[in-house]
Coordinates of C-alpha atoms and ligand atoms in Angstrom, one line a residue:
X1 CA -66.3 -24.5 -23.5
X2 CA -68.2 -23.6 -26.6
X3 CA -67.2 -19.9 -25.8
X4 CA -63.5 -20.9 -25.3
X5 CA -63.6 -22.2 -28.7
X6 CA -65.3 -19.6 -30.5
X7 CA -63.3 -16.8 -29.0
X8 CA -60.0 -17.3 -30.7
X9 CA -61.8 -17.8 -34.0
X10 CA -64.0 -14.6 -34.0
X11 CA -61.2 -12.6 -35.8
X12 CA -61.8 -14.9 -38.9
X13 CA -65.4 -15.8 -38.9
X14 CA -68.2 -13.5 -38.2
X15 CA -70.8 -15.2 -36.4
X16 CA -74.2 -13.6 -36.7
X17 CA -76.4 -14.7 -34.2
X18 CA -80.2 -14.2 -35.1
X19 CA -83.1 -13.6 -33.0
X20 CA -85.1 -16.5 -32.3
X21 CA -87.9 -16.5 -35.1
X22 CA -90.6 -19.1 -34.0
X23 CA -88.9 -22.5 -32.7
X24 CA -85.6 -22.0 -34.8
X25 CA -82.4 -20.3 -34.1
X26 CA -79.6 -20.5 -36.8
X27 CA -76.1 -19.3 -37.2
X28 CA -74.9 -17.5 -40.1
X29 CA -71.4 -18.7 -41.0
X30 CA -69.0 -16.2 -43.0
X31 CA -65.0 -16.9 -43.5
X32 CA -63.5 -13.5 -43.9
X33 CA -60.3 -15.4 -45.2
X34 CA -59.0 -16.0 -48.6
X35 CA -59.0 -19.5 -49.4
X36 CA -55.5 -21.3 -48.5
X37 CA -53.6 -22.2 -51.8
X38 CA -52.6 -25.5 -51.3
X39 CA -51.7 -25.9 -55.0
X40 CA -49.2 -23.4 -54.5
X41 CA -47.5 -24.6 -51.7
X42 CA -47.0 -28.1 -53.4
X43 CA -45.3 -26.5 -56.4
X44 CA -42.9 -24.5 -54.4
X45 CA -42.3 -27.7 -52.1
X46 CA -41.5 -29.6 -55.5
X47 CA -39.4 -26.8 -56.6
X48 CA -37.3 -26.6 -53.8
X49 CA -36.6 -30.5 -53.7
X50 CA -35.6 -30.3 -57.5
X51 CA -33.2 -27.7 -56.3
X52 CA -31.7 -29.8 -53.7
X53 CA -31.0 -32.8 -55.9
X54 CA -29.1 -30.4 -58.4
X55 CA -26.5 -30.1 -55.8
X56 CA -24.9 -33.7 -55.2
X57 CA -21.9 -34.7 -53.2
X58 CA -20.4 -35.8 -56.4
X59 CA -20.0 -32.5 -57.6
X60 CA -17.9 -31.4 -54.9
X61 CA -16.0 -34.6 -54.9
X62 CA -14.8 -33.9 -58.4
X63 CA -13.6 -30.5 -57.7
X64 CA -11.7 -31.9 -54.9
X65 CA -10.1 -34.7 -56.9
X66 CA -9.2 -32.1 -59.5
X67 CA -7.4 -29.8 -57.1
X68 CA -5.7 -32.8 -55.7
X69 CA -4.3 -33.8 -58.7
X70 CA -3.1 -30.5 -59.7
X71 CA -1.4 -30.3 -56.3
X72 CA 0.3 -33.5 -56.9
X73 CA 1.3 -32.8 -60.5
X74 CA 3.1 -29.3 -60.0
X75 CA 5.7 -30.4 -57.7
X76 CA 6.6 -33.3 -60.1
X77 CA 6.9 -30.8 -62.8
X78 CA 9.1 -28.6 -60.5
X79 CA 11.4 -31.7 -60.2
X80 CA 11.5 -32.5 -63.6
X81 CA 12.2 -28.6 -64.5
X82 CA 15.3 -28.7 -62.3
X83 CA 16.4 -32.2 -63.8
X84 CA 16.2 -30.4 -67.0
X85 CA 18.3 -27.6 -66.0
X86 CA 20.9 -29.8 -64.6
X87 CA 21.1 -31.8 -67.6
X88 CA 20.9 -29.1 -70.2
X89 CA 24.3 -29.3 -71.5
X90 CA 22.7 -29.4 -75.1
X91 CA 23.1 -33.1 -75.5
X92 CA 20.5 -35.9 -75.8
X93 CA 19.7 -36.2 -72.1
X94 CA 18.5 -32.6 -72.1
X95 CA 16.2 -33.5 -75.2
X96 CA 14.4 -36.2 -73.3
X97 CA 14.0 -34.4 -69.9
X98 CA 12.5 -31.4 -72.0
X99 CA 9.9 -34.3 -73.6
X100 CA 9.2 -35.3 -70.2
X101 CA 8.4 -31.8 -68.9
X102 CA 6.2 -30.8 -72.0
X103 CA 4.2 -34.3 -71.6
X104 CA 3.9 -33.0 -67.8
X105 CA 2.9 -29.5 -69.1
X106 CA 0.2 -30.9 -71.5
X107 CA -1.1 -33.4 -68.5
X108 CA -1.0 -30.1 -66.3
X109 CA -2.9 -27.9 -68.9
X110 CA -5.5 -30.8 -69.4
X111 CA -6.3 -30.9 -65.5
X112 CA -6.5 -27.1 -65.5
X113 CA -9.0 -27.1 -68.5
X114 CA -11.0 -29.4 -66.7
X115 CA -10.9 -27.7 -63.3
X116 CA -11.9 -24.3 -65.4
X117 CA -14.8 -26.2 -66.7
X118 CA -15.9 -27.7 -63.4
X119 CA -15.7 -24.5 -61.6
X120 CA -17.7 -22.7 -64.4
X121 CA -20.2 -25.4 -64.2
X122 CA -20.5 -25.1 -60.5
X123 CA -20.9 -21.3 -60.9
X124 CA -23.7 -21.6 -63.5
X125 CA -25.3 -23.9 -60.9
X126 CA -25.0 -21.7 -58.0
X127 CA -26.2 -18.8 -59.9
X128 CA -29.1 -20.9 -61.3
X129 CA -29.9 -22.2 -57.5
X130 CA -29.6 -18.7 -55.9
X131 CA -32.4 -17.4 -58.3
X132 CA -34.7 -20.3 -57.8
X133 CA -33.9 -19.9 -54.0
X134 CA -34.8 -16.1 -54.2
X135 CA -38.0 -17.2 -56.3
X136 CA -39.1 -19.8 -53.6
X137 CA -38.3 -17.5 -50.8
X138 CA -40.2 -14.6 -52.4
X139 CA -43.0 -17.5 -53.0
X140 CA -43.1 -18.6 -49.5
X141 CA -43.3 -15.1 -48.1
X142 CA -46.6 -14.7 -49.9
X143 CA -47.9 -17.9 -48.8
X144 CA -47.0 -17.0 -45.2
X145 CA -49.4 -13.9 -45.6
X146 CA -52.3 -16.6 -46.4
X147 CA -51.2 -18.4 -43.4
X148 CA -53.5 -17.4 -40.5
X149 CA -54.8 -21.0 -40.4
X150 CA -51.1 -22.0 -39.7
X151 CA -51.1 -24.6 -42.7
X152 CA -47.6 -24.0 -43.6
X153 CA -46.5 -24.4 -39.6
X154 CA -48.3 -27.5 -39.6
X155 CA -46.6 -29.0 -42.7
X156 CA -43.2 -27.8 -41.3
X157 CA -43.8 -29.3 -38.1
X158 CA -45.1 -32.6 -39.6
X159 CA -41.8 -32.7 -41.7
X160 CA -39.7 -32.2 -38.7
X161 CA -41.6 -35.1 -37.0
X162 CA -41.4 -37.3 -40.1
X163 CA -37.3 -36.5 -40.3
X164 CA -37.1 -37.3 -36.8
X165 CA -38.8 -40.6 -37.2
X166 CA -36.7 -41.4 -39.8
X167 CA -33.3 -40.7 -38.3
X168 CA -34.9 -42.6 -35.2
X169 CA -35.5 -45.6 -37.7
X170 CA -32.1 -45.3 -39.1
X171 CA -30.3 -45.5 -35.8
X172 CA -32.3 -48.4 -34.6
X173 CA -31.6 -50.2 -38.0
X174 CA -28.0 -49.3 -39.0
X175 CA -28.2 -52.4 -41.9
X176 CA -31.5 -51.6 -43.4
X177 CA -31.7 -51.6 -47.3
X178 CA -30.3 -47.9 -47.1
X179 CA -26.8 -48.7 -46.0
X180 CA -26.7 -52.3 -47.0
X181 CA -23.8 -53.3 -49.3
X182 CA -24.6 -54.8 -52.5
X183 CA -24.0 -58.7 -53.0
X184 CA -24.1 -59.5 -56.5
X185 CA -24.6 -63.7 -56.8
X186 CA -22.7 -64.4 -53.8
X187 CA -22.7 -68.1 -52.7
X188 CA -21.4 -66.7 -49.1
X189 CA -24.3 -64.5 -48.8
X190 CA -23.9 -60.7 -48.2
X191 CA -20.7 -58.9 -47.6
X192 CA -21.0 -57.4 -44.3
X193 CA -17.7 -56.6 -42.4
X194 CA -13.9 -57.4 -42.3
X195 CA -12.4 -59.1 -39.3
X196 CA -9.2 -58.2 -37.6
X197 CA -5.9 -59.2 -38.6
X198 CA -5.8 -62.8 -38.8
X199 CA -2.5 -63.4 -40.1
X200 CA 0.4 -61.0 -39.6
X201 CA 4.0 -61.8 -40.4
X202 CA 7.4 -60.2 -41.5
X203 CA 7.8 -63.1 -43.8
X204 CA 11.1 -64.5 -45.0
X205 CA 12.9 -61.3 -45.6
X206 CA 11.8 -58.9 -42.8
X207 CA 11.7 -55.0 -43.3
X208 CA 13.3 -55.4 -46.8
X209 CA 10.7 -54.7 -49.5
X210 CA 8.3 -52.2 -49.2
X211 CA 6.3 -53.1 -52.1
X212 CA 4.8 -56.6 -52.9
X213 CA 1.8 -59.0 -52.8
X214 CA 0.9 -62.3 -51.6
X215 CA -1.8 -64.7 -51.8
X216 CA -3.2 -68.0 -52.8
X217 CA -4.2 -69.3 -56.1
X218 CA -7.9 -69.8 -56.1
X219 CA -8.0 -72.3 -58.8
X220 CA -4.7 -74.5 -57.8
X221 CA -3.4 -77.4 -59.8
X222 CA -4.0 -80.7 -58.0
X223 CA -1.6 -81.2 -55.1
X224 CA -0.8 -77.4 -54.9
X225 CA -4.1 -76.4 -53.1
X226 CA -2.3 -74.9 -49.8
X227 CA 0.3 -73.2 -51.6
X228 CA 0.9 -69.8 -51.0
X229 CA 2.5 -67.3 -53.5
X230 CA 4.9 -64.0 -53.0
X231 CA 5.8 -61.3 -55.5
X232 CA 8.6 -58.8 -54.0
X233 CA 9.4 -55.7 -55.7
X234 CA 13.2 -55.9 -55.7
X235 CA 14.3 -53.6 -58.2
X236 CA 13.8 -49.8 -57.1
X237 CA 10.1 -50.8 -55.5
X238 CA 8.8 -51.0 -59.1
X239 CA 10.0 -54.0 -60.7
X240 CA 10.5 -57.9 -59.9
X241 CA 11.0 -60.9 -62.2
X242 CA 10.2 -63.7 -60.5
X243 CA 7.3 -65.5 -58.3
X244 CA 8.4 -67.2 -54.9
X245 CA 6.3 -70.1 -53.8
X246 CA 5.5 -71.6 -50.3
X247 CA 3.9 -75.1 -49.9
X248 CA 1.6 -73.9 -46.7
X249 CA 0.7 -70.8 -44.8
X250 CA 2.7 -71.9 -42.2
X251 CA 5.7 -72.4 -44.3
X252 CA 5.0 -68.6 -45.7
X253 CA 4.9 -67.3 -42.1
X254 CA 8.0 -69.3 -41.0
X255 CA 10.0 -68.0 -44.4
X256 CA 10.6 -71.5 -45.3
X257 CA 10.3 -71.6 -49.3
X258 CA 9.9 -74.6 -51.3
X259 CA 10.1 -75.0 -54.0
X260 CA 11.5 -71.6 -54.0
X261 CA 11.5 -69.1 -56.9
X262 CA 9.7 -69.5 -60.7
X263 CA 11.9 -66.9 -62.7
X264 CA 10.1 -64.8 -65.5
X265 CA 13.2 -63.7 -66.8
X266 CA 16.8 -63.6 -65.6
X267 CA 16.9 -59.7 -66.1
X268 CA 14.9 -57.3 -64.0
X269 CA 13.3 -55.5 -65.4
X270 CA 12.9 -56.3 -68.8
X271 CA 10.4 -57.2 -71.5
X272 CA 7.3 -59.0 -70.0
X273 CA 8.8 -58.8 -66.4
X274 CA 6.6 -57.5 -63.4
X275 CA 6.0 -53.7 -62.9
X276 CA 3.9 -52.6 -59.8
X277 CA 2.7 -54.4 -56.8
X278 CA -1.1 -55.4 -57.9
X279 CA -0.5 -58.7 -59.0
X280 CA -2.5 -62.1 -58.5
X281 CA -1.9 -65.9 -59.2
X282 CA -5.0 -67.6 -61.1
X283 CA -4.9 -71.2 -62.4
X284 CA -1.2 -71.6 -61.9
X285 CA -0.3 -68.3 -64.0
X286 CA 0.8 -65.0 -62.4
X287 CA -1.1 -61.8 -63.8
X288 CA 0.5 -58.5 -63.6
X289 CA 1.2 -55.2 -65.5
X290 CA 4.1 -55.9 -67.9
X291 CA 7.3 -53.6 -67.6
X292 CA 6.9 -50.3 -69.4
X293 CA 3.5 -51.5 -71.2
X294 CA 0.0 -50.6 -71.1
X295 CA -0.6 -54.3 -71.0
X296 CA -1.6 -57.3 -68.7
X297 CA 0.9 -60.4 -68.9
X298 CA 0.1 -63.9 -68.0
X299 CA 3.1 -65.9 -66.8
X300 CA 2.3 -69.6 -67.1
X301 CA 4.3 -71.1 -64.2
X302 CA 4.5 -74.4 -65.6
X303 CA 5.2 -73.6 -69.4
X304 CA 7.2 -70.5 -68.1
X305 CA 5.8 -68.5 -71.1
X306 CA 4.0 -65.1 -71.2
X307 CA 1.1 -64.0 -73.0
X308 CA 0.3 -60.3 -73.2
X309 CA -2.8 -58.4 -74.0
X310 CA -2.8 -54.7 -74.7
X311 CA -5.5 -52.7 -72.6
X312 CA -7.6 -49.9 -74.8
X313 CA -5.6 -47.0 -76.2
X314 CA -5.6 -44.0 -73.7
X315 CA -5.0 -46.7 -70.8
X316 CA -2.7 -44.7 -68.3
X317 CA 0.5 -46.8 -67.1
X318 CA 3.9 -46.0 -66.1
X319 CA 2.9 -44.6 -62.9
X320 CA 0.3 -42.1 -64.5
X321 CA -2.8 -43.5 -63.0
X322 CA -1.7 -44.5 -59.4
X323 CA -3.7 -45.3 -56.2
X324 CA -3.3 -42.2 -53.8
X325 CA -4.0 -40.6 -50.5
X326 CA -3.4 -37.3 -49.3
X327 CA 0.2 -37.9 -48.4
X328 CA 1.4 -40.2 -51.1
X329 CA 0.6 -41.9 -54.3
X330 CA 1.7 -45.5 -54.5
X331 CA 4.1 -45.8 -57.8
X332 CA 3.3 -48.3 -60.7
X333 CA -0.2 -49.2 -59.4
X334 CA -1.6 -48.2 -62.9
X335 CA -3.2 -51.8 -63.2
X336 CA -4.7 -53.8 -60.4
X337 CA -5.4 -57.5 -61.1
X338 CA -8.1 -59.2 -59.0
X339 CA -9.5 -62.5 -58.5
X340 CA -12.8 -63.6 -57.2
X341 CA -15.3 -66.5 -57.5
X342 CA -15.7 -65.9 -61.1
X343 CA -12.0 -65.4 -62.4
X344 CA -9.6 -62.6 -62.8
X345 CA -10.3 -58.9 -63.4
X346 CA -8.2 -55.9 -64.6
X347 CA -8.8 -52.6 -62.9
X348 CA -7.2 -49.5 -64.4
X349 CA -8.1 -46.0 -65.7
X350 CA -8.0 -44.3 -69.1
X351 CA -7.4 -40.8 -70.1
X352 CA -10.9 -41.0 -71.8
X353 CA -12.3 -41.6 -68.5
X354 CA -10.8 -38.6 -67.0
X355 CA -8.8 -41.0 -64.5
X356 CA -12.2 -42.7 -63.3
X357 CA -11.8 -46.3 -62.5
X358 CA -12.5 -48.9 -65.2
X359 CA -13.1 -52.5 -64.5
X360 CA -12.9 -55.4 -67.0
X361 CA -13.4 -59.2 -66.8
X362 CA -10.6 -61.0 -68.4
X363 CA -11.2 -64.3 -70.4
X364 CA -8.4 -66.4 -69.5
X365 CA -8.7 -69.3 -72.4
X366 CA -5.5 -69.6 -74.8
X367 CA -5.8 -65.9 -75.7
X368 CA -5.7 -63.5 -73.1
X369 CA -8.7 -61.0 -73.8
X370 CA -11.0 -58.7 -72.3
X371 CA -14.7 -59.9 -71.9
X372 CA -17.2 -57.0 -70.4
X373 CA -15.9 -53.7 -69.5
X374 CA -17.6 -51.2 -66.7
X375 CA -17.1 -47.5 -66.1
X376 CA -17.3 -46.1 -62.9
X377 CA -17.6 -42.7 -61.4
X378 CA -14.8 -42.9 -58.9
X379 CA -11.6 -41.3 -59.0
X380 CA -8.8 -43.6 -58.9
X381 CA -6.2 -41.2 -57.3
X382 CA -8.7 -40.6 -54.5
X383 CA -8.9 -44.4 -53.6
X384 CA -5.9 -46.5 -52.1
X385 CA -6.8 -50.1 -53.5
X386 CA -9.6 -52.1 -54.9
X387 CA -10.5 -55.7 -54.9
X388 CA -13.5 -57.9 -56.2
X389 CA -15.8 -60.1 -54.3
X390 CA -18.7 -62.2 -55.9
X391 CA -18.7 -59.9 -59.0
X392 CA -18.8 -56.6 -57.0
X393 CA -15.7 -54.1 -57.0
X394 CA -14.6 -52.7 -53.7
X395 CA -12.5 -49.7 -53.4
X396 CA -10.8 -48.3 -50.2
X397 CA -9.6 -44.8 -49.3
X398 CA -6.8 -44.1 -46.2
X399 CA -8.4 -42.5 -42.9
X400 CA -5.3 -42.5 -40.9
X401 CA -2.3 -44.6 -39.8
X402 CA -4.8 -47.0 -38.1
X403 CA -7.6 -47.5 -40.4
X404 CA -8.9 -48.0 -44.0
X405 CA -12.1 -47.5 -45.3
X406 CA -14.1 -49.7 -47.7
X407 CA -16.0 -47.1 -48.7
X408 CA -16.9 -48.0 -52.4
X409 CA -18.7 -50.8 -54.4
X410 CA -19.7 -51.1 -57.8
X411 CA -21.9 -53.9 -58.5
X412 CA -21.2 -55.5 -62.1
X413 CA -24.7 -57.5 -62.0
X414 CA -26.8 -54.2 -61.5
X415 CA -24.4 -51.4 -62.2
X416 CA -25.1 -49.9 -59.1
X417 CA -22.4 -47.7 -57.4
X418 CA -22.4 -46.7 -53.6
X419 CA -20.1 -44.4 -51.9
X420 CA -21.1 -45.0 -48.3
X421 CA -20.3 -48.6 -47.2
X422 CA -18.3 -47.6 -44.1
X423 CA -16.6 -50.7 -43.5
X424 CA -13.2 -50.1 -41.8
X425 CA -10.1 -52.4 -42.0
X426 CA -7.9 -52.2 -38.9
X427 CA -4.4 -51.8 -40.2
X428 CA -1.0 -53.0 -38.4
X429 CA 1.1 -50.9 -40.7
X430 CA -0.3 -47.2 -42.4
X431 CA 0.0 -48.6 -46.2
X432 CA -1.8 -51.1 -47.7
X433 CA 0.3 -51.5 -51.2
X434 CA -1.6 -54.7 -52.4
X435 CA -5.0 -55.9 -51.6
X436 CA -6.6 -58.8 -52.8
X437 CA -9.2 -61.2 -52.0
X438 CA -8.9 -65.1 -52.0
X439 CA -12.3 -66.8 -52.9
X440 CA -11.1 -70.1 -51.6
X441 CA -10.9 -69.4 -48.1
X442 CA -12.7 -65.5 -48.4
X443 CA -9.5 -64.1 -46.9
X444 CA -8.2 -60.6 -47.8
X445 CA -4.5 -60.6 -48.3
X446 CA -2.7 -57.2 -47.7
X447 CA 0.8 -56.3 -48.2
X448 CA 1.7 -53.3 -45.8
X449 CA 5.0 -51.8 -45.7
X450 CA 7.0 -55.1 -45.9
X451 CA 4.5 -57.0 -43.7
X452 CA 1.9 -59.3 -44.8
X453 CA -1.4 -59.2 -43.2
X454 CA -4.7 -61.2 -43.8
X455 CA -8.3 -60.5 -42.9
X456 CA -11.3 -62.5 -42.9
X457 CA -14.2 -61.3 -45.0
X458 CA -17.6 -61.5 -42.9
X459 CA -20.7 -62.5 -45.1
X460 CA -24.2 -62.7 -43.4
Ligands
NAG1 C1 -41.4 -24.0 -59.9 O1 -40.7 -24.1 -61.1 C2 -41.2 -23.8 -62.3 C3 -40.2 -24.6 -63.5 O2 -38.9 -24.3 -63.1 C4 -41.4 -22.7 -62.5 O3 -42.1 -22.2 -63.8 C5 -42.4 -22.1 -61.4 O4 -42.8 -20.7 -61.5 C6 -41.7 -22.5 -60.1 N1 -43.2 -22.2 -59.4 C7 -43.1 -21.7 -57.7 C8 -44.2 -21.6 -57.0 O5 -41.7 -21.4 -57.7
NAG2 C1 -11.9 -20.8 -68.8 O1 -13.4 -21.1 -69.4 C2 -13.5 -19.7 -70.2 C3 -14.8 -20.2 -70.9 O2 -14.8 -21.3 -71.6 C4 -12.6 -19.3 -70.8 O3 -12.9 -18.1 -71.6 C5 -11.2 -19.1 -70.3 O4 -10.0 -18.8 -70.8 C6 -11.0 -20.4 -69.3 N1 -9.5 -20.1 -68.6 C7 -8.5 -20.9 -68.7 C8 -7.4 -20.6 -67.5 O5 -8.3 -21.9 -69.3
NAG3 C1 -36.3 -52.1 -48.0 O1 -36.7 -53.4 -47.2 C2 -37.9 -53.4 -46.9 C3 -37.9 -54.9 -45.9 O2 -36.7 -55.7 -45.9 C4 -38.7 -53.7 -47.9 O3 -40.0 -54.0 -47.8 C5 -38.3 -52.2 -48.9 O4 -39.1 -52.5 -49.9 C6 -37.3 -52.1 -49.2 N1 -36.9 -50.8 -49.8 C7 -36.0 -50.8 -50.9 C8 -36.0 -49.4 -51.6 O5 -35.5 -51.7 -51.4
NAG4 C1 -17.1 -54.8 -37.9 O1 -15.6 -55.6 -37.8 C2 -15.1 -54.8 -36.7 C3 -13.9 -55.7 -36.2 O2 -14.2 -57.1 -36.0 C4 -15.9 -54.4 -35.5 O3 -14.9 -53.8 -34.6 C5 -17.2 -53.6 -35.7 O4 -17.9 -53.4 -34.7 C6 -17.7 -54.3 -36.9 N1 -19.0 -53.4 -37.4 C7 -20.0 -54.1 -37.8 C8 -21.2 -52.8 -38.2 O5 -20.5 -55.1 -37.4
NAG5 C1 0.0 -73.5 -68.7 O1 0.8 -74.2 -69.5 C2 0.5 -75.7 -69.5 C3 1.8 -76.4 -70.3 O2 1.9 -76.0 -71.5 C4 -0.8 -75.8 -70.1 O3 -1.4 -77.2 -69.9 C5 -1.7 -74.9 -69.2 O4 -3.1 -75.0 -69.6 C6 -1.5 -73.4 -69.2 N1 -2.1 -72.7 -68.3 C7 -2.7 -71.8 -68.5 C8 -3.7 -71.0 -67.4 O5 -2.7 -71.2 -69.7
NAG6 C1 -18.0 -63.2 -71.3 O1 -18.3 -63.9 -70.0 C2 -19.5 -64.5 -70.2 C3 -19.8 -65.1 -68.6 O2 -18.6 -65.6 -68.4 C4 -19.2 -65.6 -71.4 O3 -20.7 -66.2 -71.1 C5 -19.1 -65.1 -72.7 O4 -18.8 -66.1 -73.6 C6 -18.0 -64.2 -72.6 N1 -17.8 -63.4 -73.6 C7 -16.4 -63.4 -74.3 C8 -16.5 -62.8 -75.6 O5 -15.7 -64.4 -74.0

């Protein structure tokens, strides 16, 4: 047994057996190896992990979004240029089109400059990382020469085992705190999942209006608790000038409208009428993007008056900051209004935020005004819609015709952002053109290619 142990070590250790002198017998132990530099190994490991954290998915995402933006703008420019060519009769129309083209060009130049910056940044990062990796490799090779005791191999084995163990844990408990969505201060518990479609109806005008929104007032006047509202973009899929009311969900599904329409203005579109589908009703008033303005409008259905609020300078409007997926942008979705347990929110984007989502709470006293504003790092043209639940912003992206993914969240209480929620909405129709949460019954109301669909939000 002893012989078996000693033999493989004989290359490293010189054992000198001394002849017995008197009654004692002793061994002399001499290690012919250099001591293994554990310190060095641990620095190399630290450096390697620092290298890893420098390269984040965020960086690739940004590049992708910029390229996507550019891809979208170029065809539009081409279209505008050909309009200009058609109209270039030396008259006024030509001048206006030229201005549109110039604006378009300025935007595109800005995009290219940013793309250039991002690419340069990434190149620099790649270069730095490459150098570091080469250094690390050399360091590791040197360390390997020390490694007759197999320290490095042992460590690697340990790490592999630990990783396998972690993977194992994540598969067994898919909803541990690593993947758990944030919940803010939610009385219902934690946002977990979305049910299958609970209501799906073609409504009163089957197949007629591609864009619209519907829902339920979270803070209704007395006697109107079960009322539902509907806004259809009746003019060019862009504009509307009225809200239609139904006394119950069954009246809504059956297409029987009482008391009918409440008109904002007899013309459509005109000052202070509705632009874009992302509207909501709260406390007997409709909130929406005012026609042709970077403003939120509040239409009081009782007094029939409109209150306006201008958004900060640089806010994108008139279809300059839309929700998009790869095949399509949804026109005039610059401003998304949302309701949750705490009131009304506006979600938009600005030039100074480079097209990333900005979220603000609306203060709905007599004067309409913004309370607090939060900036996010999710690019608006990479998402298809947003909604709020319990002070947390959620964003969706298009997966395919059958599925939309709630992938992103921003918790206004903690400022925490997540990009990996992985909650899927089963769609009945390909495009969700507006999406809003009703805190009264925890339903998500979606308007999809002329159909109205709702889902139950599941909390734990
Ligand atoms: C680790 O990185 C530091 C700072 O970048 C550098 O000074 C050091 O030489 C590196 N160490 C090894 C072992 O690569
Ligand atoms: C990209 O950036 C570099 C360095 O700032 C500059 O020299 C170059 O002209 C830029 N290219 C374009 C197309 O903007
Ligand atoms: C994850 O949850 C476990 C148990 O629920 C808790 O002990 C741990 O601190 C949590 N980790 C983080 C990072 O929140
Ligand atoms: C979420 O809900 C969908 C539809 O009801 C279901 O198919 C899916 O398994 C659920 N996911 C989880 C993680 O519970
Ligand atoms: C709407 O107008 C009515 C009547 O003027 C008023 O009592 C009510 O407070 C207004 N609602 C909102 C949300 O401003
Ligand atoms: C902002 O909202 C908070 C919470 O609702 C409120 O306490 C505060 O008074 C509001 N601030 C302004 C300026 O309206």
